Coordinates of C-alpha atoms in Angstrom, one line a residue:
Chain W
M1 CA 132.8 102.9 -91.4
T2 CA 132.4 101.8 -95.0
L3 CA 134.7 102.2 -98.0
S4 CA 133.9 104.2 -101.1
L5 CA 135.2 101.7 -103.6
P6 CA 136.0 102.8 -107.2
T7 CA 132.8 101.3 -108.5
H8 CA 133.4 102.7 -112.0
L9 CA 136.1 100.1 -112.5
P10 CA 135.3 96.7 -113.9
V11 CA 135.8 94.1 -111.2
V12 CA 138.4 92.4 -113.4
D13 CA 140.6 94.5 -115.8
H14 CA 141.0 91.9 -118.5
D15 CA 143.5 93.9 -120.5
E16 CA 145.8 94.3 -117.5
L17 CA 145.3 90.7 -116.5
H18 CA 146.2 89.6 -120.0
Q19 CA 149.4 91.6 -119.8
R20 CA 150.3 90.3 -116.3
M21 CA 149.8 86.7 -117.5
M22 CA 152.1 87.4 -120.4
G23 CA 149.3 86.8 -122.9
N24 CA 148.4 83.4 -121.6
A25 CA 144.5 83.4 -121.5
L26 CA 144.4 79.8 -120.1
L27 CA 146.7 80.8 -117.2
A28 CA 144.6 83.9 -116.6
E29 CA 141.4 81.9 -116.4
R30 CA 143.0 79.3 -114.2
M31 CA 144.3 81.9 -111.8
L32 CA 141.0 83.6 -111.6
N33 CA 139.2 80.3 -110.9
K34 CA 141.8 79.5 -108.3
F35 CA 141.2 82.9 -106.7
V36 CA 137.4 82.5 -106.5
A37 CA 137.8 79.0 -105.2
T38 CA 140.2 80.0 -102.4
A39 CA 138.7 83.4 -101.6
P40 CA 135.9 82.1 -99.3
A41 CA 138.4 80.2 -97.2
E42 CA 140.6 83.2 -96.9
C43 CA 137.6 85.3 -95.9
D44 CA 136.7 82.7 -93.2
Q45 CA 140.3 83.0 -91.9
L46 CA 139.9 86.8 -91.9
E47 CA 136.6 86.6 -90.1
S48 CA 138.0 84.3 -87.4
A49 CA 141.0 86.7 -86.8
I50 CA 138.6 89.7 -86.6
R51 CA 136.4 88.0 -84.2
I52 CA 139.2 87.0 -81.8
G53 CA 140.9 90.3 -82.1
D54 CA 144.1 89.0 -83.8
K55 CA 145.0 92.3 -85.5
S56 CA 148.4 91.3 -86.8
T57 CA 146.8 88.3 -88.6
V58 CA 144.1 90.5 -90.0
T59 CA 146.7 92.8 -91.3
S60 CA 148.8 90.0 -92.7
L61 CA 145.9 88.2 -94.4
A62 CA 144.5 91.4 -95.8
H63 CA 147.9 92.4 -97.2
R64 CA 148.4 89.1 -98.9
H65 CA 144.9 89.2 -100.3
K66 CA 145.5 92.7 -101.7
G67 CA 148.6 91.4 -103.4
T68 CA 146.8 88.5 -105.0
A69 CA 144.0 90.8 -106.2
K70 CA 146.5 93.2 -107.7
T71 CA 148.2 90.3 -109.5
L72 CA 144.9 89.4 -111.0
A73 CA 144.0 93.0 -111.9
T74 CA 140.9 92.9 -109.7
H75 CA 141.4 96.4 -108.5
R76 CA 138.2 96.9 -106.6
V77 CA 139.0 93.7 -104.6
A78 CA 142.5 95.0 -104.0
A79 CA 141.1 98.3 -102.8
A80 CA 138.7 96.6 -100.4
A81 CA 141.5 94.4 -99.0
S82 CA 143.8 97.4 -98.7
H83 CA 141.1 99.2 -96.7
L84 CA 140.7 96.2 -94.4
E85 CA 144.5 96.1 -93.9
E86 CA 144.6 99.8 -93.1
R87 CA 141.8 99.5 -90.6
A88 CA 143.0 96.2 -89.0
A89 CA 144.2 98.0 -85.9
T90 CA 140.7 99.3 -85.0
D91 CA 138.9 97.9 -82.0
S92 CA 135.6 98.0 -83.9
V93 CA 134.9 94.4 -84.8
S94 CA 131.7 95.4 -86.5
E95 CA 133.5 97.8 -88.8
L96 CA 136.0 95.2 -89.8
L97 CA 133.2 92.7 -90.4
A98 CA 131.4 95.2 -92.6
L99 CA 134.6 95.7 -94.7
L100 CA 134.9 91.9 -94.9
E101 CA 131.4 91.7 -96.2
E102 CA 132.2 94.2 -98.9
L103 CA 135.1 92.0 -99.8
R104 CA 132.9 89.0 -100.1
Q105 CA 130.5 90.8 -102.3
L106 CA 133.3 91.7 -104.6
H107 CA 134.4 88.1 -104.7
Q108 CA 130.9 87.2 -105.9
E109 CA 131.2 89.8 -108.7
V110 CA 134.5 88.2 -109.7
R111 CA 132.9 84.8 -109.5
D112 CA 130.1 86.0 -111.8
V113 CA 132.6 87.2 -114.3
V114 CA 134.6 84.0 -114.4
G115 CA 131.4 81.9 -114.4
G116 CA 132.3 80.1 -111.3
E117 CA 130.0 79.2 -108.6
S118 CA 130.3 80.1 -105.0
T119 CA 131.1 77.1 -102.8
C120 CA 131.2 79.0 -99.6
S121 CA 129.2 82.2 -99.6
A122 CA 129.2 84.7 -96.8
P123 CA 127.3 83.7 -93.7
E124 CA 123.9 85.5 -93.6
N125 CA 124.1 88.6 -91.4
G126 CA 127.7 87.8 -90.9
A127 CA 128.5 91.5 -90.3
Q128 CA 125.9 91.7 -87.5
R129 CA 126.8 88.5 -85.8
P130 CA 128.0 89.2 -82.2
Chain J
M1 CA 160.4 82.3 -125.6
N2 CA 159.4 79.2 -123.9
S3 CA 162.5 77.2 -123.4
T4 CA 164.1 76.4 -120.1
S5 CA 167.6 75.9 -121.5
K6 CA 169.4 78.4 -119.3
S7 CA 171.5 76.9 -116.6
L8 CA 170.7 79.6 -114.0
R9 CA 168.0 78.4 -111.6
V10 CA 165.6 80.8 -109.9
L11 CA 163.9 80.2 -106.6
V12 CA 160.5 81.8 -106.2
V13 CA 159.5 82.4 -102.6
D14 CA 155.9 83.5 -101.9
D15 CA 153.2 82.3 -99.6
D16 CA 150.5 83.4 -102.1
P17 CA 150.1 80.4 -104.4
I18 CA 148.6 82.6 -107.2
A19 CA 151.5 85.0 -107.1
A20 CA 154.0 82.2 -106.9
E21 CA 152.6 80.3 -109.8
T22 CA 152.4 83.5 -111.9
L23 CA 156.1 84.2 -111.1
A24 CA 157.1 80.6 -111.9
Y25 CA 155.2 80.9 -115.2
A26 CA 157.1 84.1 -116.0
M27 CA 160.4 82.4 -115.2
S28 CA 159.6 79.6 -117.7
Q29 CA 158.8 82.2 -120.3
F30 CA 162.1 83.9 -119.7
G31 CA 163.9 80.6 -120.1
Y32 CA 164.8 79.9 -116.5
C33 CA 164.2 76.8 -114.5
S34 CA 162.5 77.6 -111.2
E35 CA 161.3 76.1 -108.0
V36 CA 158.7 77.5 -105.6
A37 CA 159.0 77.8 -101.8
G38 CA 156.1 78.9 -99.6
D39 CA 158.2 80.7 -97.0
G40 CA 161.7 81.6 -95.9
I41 CA 162.3 78.3 -94.0
E42 CA 161.5 76.2 -97.0
A43 CA 163.5 78.6 -99.2
L44 CA 166.6 78.3 -97.1
K45 CA 166.6 74.5 -97.6
H46 CA 166.6 75.1 -101.4
V47 CA 169.3 77.8 -101.2
R48 CA 171.6 75.5 -99.2
T49 CA 171.7 73.1 -102.1
G50 CA 173.7 75.7 -104.0
Q51 CA 171.6 75.2 -107.1
F52 CA 169.9 78.6 -107.2
G53 CA 171.7 81.7 -108.4
I54 CA 168.8 84.0 -108.0
V55 CA 166.1 84.2 -105.3
I56 CA 162.9 86.2 -105.9
S57 CA 161.2 86.6 -102.6
D58 CA 158.0 88.1 -101.2
V59 CA 158.7 90.1 -98.0
E60 CA 155.6 89.3 -95.9
M61 CA 155.4 85.6 -95.2
P62 CA 154.7 83.4 -92.2
R63 CA 157.5 81.6 -90.2
M64 CA 160.4 83.4 -91.9
N65 CA 159.8 86.6 -93.9
G66 CA 161.8 87.9 -96.9
I67 CA 164.0 90.2 -94.8
E68 CA 164.9 87.4 -92.4
L69 CA 165.5 85.1 -95.4
C70 CA 167.8 87.6 -97.0
K71 CA 169.9 88.0 -93.8
E72 CA 170.2 84.2 -93.5
I73 CA 171.3 83.8 -97.1
R74 CA 174.0 86.5 -96.5
A75 CA 175.1 84.9 -93.2
R76 CA 175.5 81.5 -94.8
N77 CA 177.0 82.5 -98.1
A78 CA 178.8 79.1 -98.5
C79 CA 177.8 78.2 -102.1
G80 CA 178.8 81.3 -104.0
Y81 CA 176.8 84.5 -104.3
T82 CA 173.0 84.4 -104.4
Y83 CA 171.3 87.4 -106.0
V84 CA 168.3 88.3 -104.1
I85 CA 165.3 90.3 -105.4
L86 CA 162.7 91.3 -103.0
L87 CA 159.2 91.5 -104.4
T88 CA 156.6 93.3 -102.3
G89 CA 153.6 95.5 -102.2
R90 CA 155.3 97.8 -99.7
S91 CA 157.3 100.3 -101.8
D92 CA 157.8 103.1 -99.2
T93 CA 161.4 104.2 -98.7
D94 CA 161.7 102.7 -95.2
S95 CA 160.7 99.2 -96.5
I96 CA 163.2 99.5 -99.4
V97 CA 166.0 100.6 -97.1
E98 CA 165.2 97.7 -94.7
G99 CA 165.3 95.2 -97.6
L100 CA 168.5 96.5 -99.1
D101 CA 170.1 96.7 -95.6
A102 CA 169.3 93.1 -95.1
G103 CA 171.4 92.3 -98.2
A104 CA 168.9 92.3 -101.0
D105 CA 170.3 93.2 -104.4
D106 CA 167.1 94.6 -105.9
Y107 CA 163.6 95.5 -104.9
I108 CA 160.5 95.3 -107.1
S109 CA 157.0 96.4 -106.4
K110 CA 154.2 93.9 -106.5
P111 CA 152.5 93.2 -108.7
F112 CA 155.5 92.8 -111.0
H113 CA 155.6 94.0 -114.6
P114 CA 156.9 91.0 -116.6
A115 CA 159.3 93.0 -118.8
E116 CA 160.7 94.9 -115.9
L117 CA 161.2 91.7 -113.9
Q118 CA 163.0 90.1 -116.9
M119 CA 165.5 93.0 -117.1
R120 CA 166.1 93.0 -113.4
I121 CA 166.9 89.2 -113.5
R122 CA 169.2 89.8 -116.5
A123 CA 171.1 92.4 -114.4
G124 CA 171.5 89.8 -111.7
E125 CA 172.6 87.2 -114.2
R126 CA 175.3 89.6 -115.5
L127 CA 176.6 90.1 -112.0
L128 CA 176.7 86.4 -111.3
M129 CA 178.5 85.8 -114.6
Q130 CA 181.0 88.5 -113.8
Q131 CA 181.7 86.9 -110.4
S132 CA 182.0 83.4 -111.9
R133 CA 184.5 84.8 -114.5
E134 CA 186.6 86.5 -111.8
L135 CA 186.6 83.4 -109.7
M136 CA 187.7 81.2 -112.6
I137 CA 190.4 83.5 -113.7
F138 CA 191.8 83.9 -110.2
A139 CA 191.5 80.2 -109.5
M140 CA 193.6 79.4 -112.6
A141 CA 196.2 82.0 -111.7
K142 CA 196.4 80.7 -108.1
L143 CA 196.8 77.1 -109.4
A144 CA 199.7 78.2 -111.6
D145 CA 201.2 80.3 -108.8
S146 CA 201.0 77.5 -106.3
R147 CA 204.0 75.8 -107.7
D148 CA 206.4 78.5 -106.7
N149 CA 204.2 80.3 -104.2
E150 CA 206.7 81.7 -101.8
T151 CA 204.6 84.8 -101.3
G152 CA 201.0 83.8 -100.6
S153 CA 199.3 87.1 -101.5
H154 CA 201.4 88.0 -104.5
L155 CA 198.5 87.8 -107.0
E156 CA 196.2 89.8 -104.8
R157 CA 198.8 92.6 -104.5
I158 CA 199.6 92.6 -108.2
R159 CA 196.1 93.2 -109.2
E160 CA 195.7 96.0 -106.6
Y161 CA 198.9 97.7 -107.8
C162 CA 197.7 97.5 -111.4
R163 CA 194.4 98.9 -110.6
L164 CA 196.0 101.8 -108.7
L165 CA 198.4 102.6 -111.6
C166 CA 195.5 102.5 -114.1
E167 CA 193.3 104.7 -112.0
E168 CA 196.1 107.3 -111.8
L169 CA 197.0 107.1 -115.5
S170 CA 193.3 107.3 -116.5
T171 CA 193.3 110.9 -115.2
W172 CA 196.2 111.9 -117.5
P173 CA 195.0 113.4 -120.8
Q174 CA 197.1 111.0 -123.0
Y175 CA 195.5 108.0 -121.4
Q176 CA 191.9 109.1 -121.0
D177 CA 190.8 107.6 -124.3
V178 CA 192.6 104.3 -123.5
I179 CA 192.0 103.6 -119.9
D180 CA 188.4 103.5 -119.0
G181 CA 186.4 101.5 -116.4
I182 CA 186.4 98.4 -118.5
Y183 CA 190.2 98.6 -119.0
I184 CA 190.7 98.9 -115.2
Q185 CA 188.4 96.0 -114.4
S186 CA 190.0 93.9 -117.1
I187 CA 193.6 94.5 -115.8
Y188 CA 192.4 93.8 -112.3
E189 CA 191.0 90.5 -113.4
T190 CA 193.7 89.4 -115.8
S191 CA 196.9 90.6 -114.3
P192 CA 197.0 87.6 -111.9
L193 CA 197.5 85.4 -115.0
H194 CA 200.8 87.1 -115.9
D195 CA 202.9 84.1 -114.9
I196 CA 200.5 81.4 -115.9
G197 CA 203.1 80.0 -118.4
K198 CA 205.2 78.9 -115.4
V199 CA 203.1 75.8 -115.2
A200 CA 205.3 74.5 -118.0
I201 CA 208.7 75.2 -116.3
P202 CA 210.4 72.2 -114.7
D203 CA 210.7 72.1 -110.9
R204 CA 214.4 72.0 -111.0
V205 CA 214.5 75.4 -112.6
L206 CA 211.4 77.0 -111.1
L207 CA 212.2 76.0 -107.6
K208 CA 215.9 76.3 -107.7
P209 CA 217.3 78.4 -104.8
G210 CA 220.0 80.9 -105.8
R211 CA 221.0 82.1 -109.2
L212 CA 220.1 80.4 -112.4
T213 CA 222.6 79.3 -115.0
P214 CA 222.3 80.8 -118.5
E215 CA 220.7 77.6 -119.7
E216 CA 218.2 77.6 -116.8
F217 CA 217.4 81.2 -117.3
A218 CA 216.7 80.5 -120.9
I219 CA 214.2 77.8 -119.8
M220 CA 212.7 80.2 -117.3
T221 CA 212.1 82.9 -119.8
Q222 CA 210.0 80.6 -121.9
H223 CA 207.1 81.1 -119.4
A224 CA 206.2 84.4 -121.0
Q225 CA 205.9 82.9 -124.5
I226 CA 204.1 79.8 -123.3
G227 CA 201.6 81.8 -121.2
G228 CA 201.1 84.2 -124.1
D229 CA 200.6 81.5 -126.7
T230 CA 198.1 79.7 -124.4
L231 CA 196.0 82.8 -123.7
R232 CA 196.2 83.9 -127.4
A233 CA 194.7 80.6 -128.5
V234 CA 191.9 81.0 -126.0
A235 CA 191.4 84.6 -127.0
E236 CA 191.2 83.6 -130.7
A237 CA 188.7 80.9 -129.9
Y238 CA 186.5 83.4 -128.0
P239 CA 187.0 86.8 -129.7
E240 CA 184.0 88.3 -128.0
A241 CA 185.8 87.9 -124.6
V242 CA 187.8 91.1 -124.9
F243 CA 189.5 90.6 -121.5
L244 CA 191.3 87.5 -122.8
R245 CA 193.1 89.7 -125.3
M246 CA 194.5 91.7 -122.4
A247 CA 195.4 88.5 -120.5
Y248 CA 197.4 87.4 -123.5
E249 CA 199.1 90.8 -123.8
I250 CA 200.1 90.8 -120.2
A251 CA 201.4 87.2 -120.1
M252 CA 203.4 87.7 -123.3
T253 CA 204.9 91.2 -122.6
H254 CA 205.3 91.8 -118.9
H255 CA 209.0 90.9 -119.2
E256 CA 209.6 93.1 -122.1
R257 CA 211.7 96.2 -121.3
W258 CA 211.3 99.8 -122.5
D259 CA 214.8 99.8 -124.0
G260 CA 214.2 96.6 -126.0
T261 CA 216.4 94.3 -123.9
G262 CA 213.6 92.2 -122.4
Y263 CA 212.0 89.0 -123.6
P264 CA 210.5 87.0 -125.3
R265 CA 210.4 89.3 -128.4
G266 CA 212.6 92.2 -127.5
L267 CA 209.9 94.8 -128.0
S268 CA 210.6 98.3 -127.0
G269 CA 208.8 101.5 -126.1
E270 CA 205.2 101.8 -127.0
D271 CA 205.4 98.6 -129.1
I272 CA 204.9 96.9 -125.7
P273 CA 201.2 97.0 -124.9
L274 CA 200.4 99.4 -122.1
S275 CA 199.0 96.6 -120.0
G276 CA 202.3 94.8 -120.2
R277 CA 204.2 98.0 -119.2
I278 CA 201.9 98.5 -116.2
V279 CA 202.2 94.9 -115.0
A280 CA 206.0 95.1 -115.4
V281 CA 206.2 97.8 -112.7
A282 CA 203.7 96.1 -110.4
D283 CA 205.4 92.7 -110.7
V284 CA 208.9 94.0 -110.1
Y285 CA 207.8 96.1 -107.1
D286 CA 206.2 93.1 -105.6
A287 CA 209.1 90.8 -106.4
L288 CA 211.5 93.3 -104.8
T289 CA 209.5 93.8 -101.6
S290 CA 208.9 90.0 -101.2
Q291 CA 211.1 87.4 -99.8
R292 CA 212.1 84.6 -102.2
V293 CA 214.2 81.5 -101.9
Y294 CA 217.0 83.4 -103.7
K295 CA 216.7 86.8 -102.1
P296 CA 215.5 88.6 -99.0
A297 CA 212.6 91.2 -99.0
Y298 CA 213.9 94.7 -99.8
S299 CA 212.4 97.7 -98.1
H300 CA 209.8 99.8 -99.9
E301 CA 212.3 102.6 -100.1
K302 CA 214.9 100.4 -101.8
A303 CA 212.3 99.1 -104.2
V304 CA 211.2 102.6 -105.1
Q305 CA 214.8 103.6 -105.7
I306 CA 215.4 100.6 -108.0
I307 CA 212.2 101.3 -110.0
R308 CA 213.0 105.0 -110.3
E309 CA 216.5 104.3 -111.5
S310 CA 215.1 101.8 -114.1
S311 CA 212.8 104.4 -115.7
G312 CA 213.4 104.6 -119.4
S313 CA 215.6 101.5 -119.4
H314 CA 213.5 98.7 -117.9
F315 CA 210.2 100.6 -117.4
D316 CA 208.0 103.0 -119.3
P317 CA 208.8 106.4 -117.8
A318 CA 205.2 107.4 -117.7
V319 CA 204.2 104.3 -115.6
V320 CA 207.1 105.0 -113.3
R321 CA 205.9 108.6 -112.9
A322 CA 202.5 107.2 -111.9
F323 CA 204.2 104.8 -109.6
L324 CA 206.1 107.5 -107.8
I325 CA 202.9 109.5 -107.3
L326 CA 201.3 106.4 -105.8
E327 CA 204.2 105.0 -103.8
D328 CA 202.6 105.6 -100.5
R329 CA 199.5 103.7 -101.6
F330 CA 201.8 100.8 -102.8
R331 CA 203.4 100.8 -99.4
E332 CA 199.9 100.6 -97.8
I333 CA 198.8 97.7 -100.0
N334 CA 202.1 96.0 -99.3
R335 CA 201.5 96.2 -95.6
E336 CA 197.8 95.2 -95.8
L337 CA 198.3 92.3 -98.1
G338 CA 201.9 91.6 -97.4
D339 CA 203.4 88.4 -96.2
V340 CA 205.1 88.4 -92.9
V341 CA 208.8 88.8 -93.7
G342 CA 211.6 91.0 -92.5
Y343 CA 212.8 93.8 -94.8
T344 CA 216.4 94.2 -95.6
A345 CA 218.1 97.1 -97.3
G346 CA 219.2 94.7 -99.9
P347 CA 222.5 94.4 -101.7
S348 CA 223.8 97.4 -103.7
H349 CA 223.7 95.5 -106.9
L350 CA 220.9 93.1 -107.9
P351 CA 221.9 90.9 -110.8
G352 CA 220.4 87.8 -109.2
T353 CA 217.2 89.6 -108.3
A354 CA 216.8 91.0 -111.8
I355 CA 217.3 87.5 -113.3
R356 CA 214.9 85.8 -110.9
M357 CA 212.1 88.3 -111.5
A358 CA 211.4 86.1 -114.5

């Protein structure tokens, strides 16, 4: 099962981010950089939890990631994390890994926007790995 | 605004470093000092220092979540009240009810809107200031009362009686424009200060068992003037603190009598501020129903009889009418907050009692 994300939205809503950071552009940039820097590790944690079937941890991590994404006005990322949170109870590991892969791709879009470089990209064929 | 001059400290609790840092930045912009804790366990250590008036906490966190933290704070409320705002992405009714049931004061959806959060914090700040004010006033009153404190809960009863009388009078057309919620809260807070001037009365007079000589009585009556003068000076120094004006009025006039034979200024009728007329009835009822070194405790019925008979002489007839409507409630409060003493019917004439009500 894949998610139909709101692709018409920019990956980062800069106006909203500006408002949330109370007009502090440097803080906004720093928070976005922090996000793209920590997102790969969070995805790795999610992947581990998915693979061992730890549904509560998947729910918890996805929920927190959704909150972070909303704080940074990255609504498509938030929507993907929200979908992962909602589907965390499923027994379909492949479905959850597919959702996680979508999340990783969105992180890459954010990374492209902020000009950061990926330090920990998604594993190749991660969604298909047994 | 980018200062951190406010004394109120805010504890931010969130396991998401980005959310926590954003919140901490917002606090600095609002002028508050803040600290960050990553979960409930860490937050509790900070709360126990007593340095944080407001806690803004995420709900979903490892080790101890926001709901559990809230319950722990309420269970260990040893360092004054802590205002707790829960901040979470879950905004369904069940989650909100669970949070408020755990003792949270407010609930804000995540991600927060800075302006909304600032207003919510200000609401918390107002509540904490109100609590601090009440505590300070009552502590001062207790301190003054402790010198001749033969009736441990006298001040607690007085303020309850005053509130009752005000609530009743506020429903009467002639008082509806005078007695509002602020008036009632003010008299509740400041009526315990009515005898604060007694701190200046010598022990040999204040603590003397039995009747006072005329000279001693004259000394005793000075407490109204002294208390009034003290509170007037404070009220003039802080004119924005309206409640201090009422505190002054009460201390100065609660021994004035409707017929003009009271003290310290011999005011009569409506020249006596309403607050003073209300406290006069409350104070005398409590004095009559309490045991003192110079008199036994009279029964509720006896006290009611004395107050009824003093309507139009000692007391404002309108306040006495309100008292008579509420007499059962007075009896309940007297029982609930009363000191354990035996009632007596009391003597048929009460000159000593009247004198020592000073």
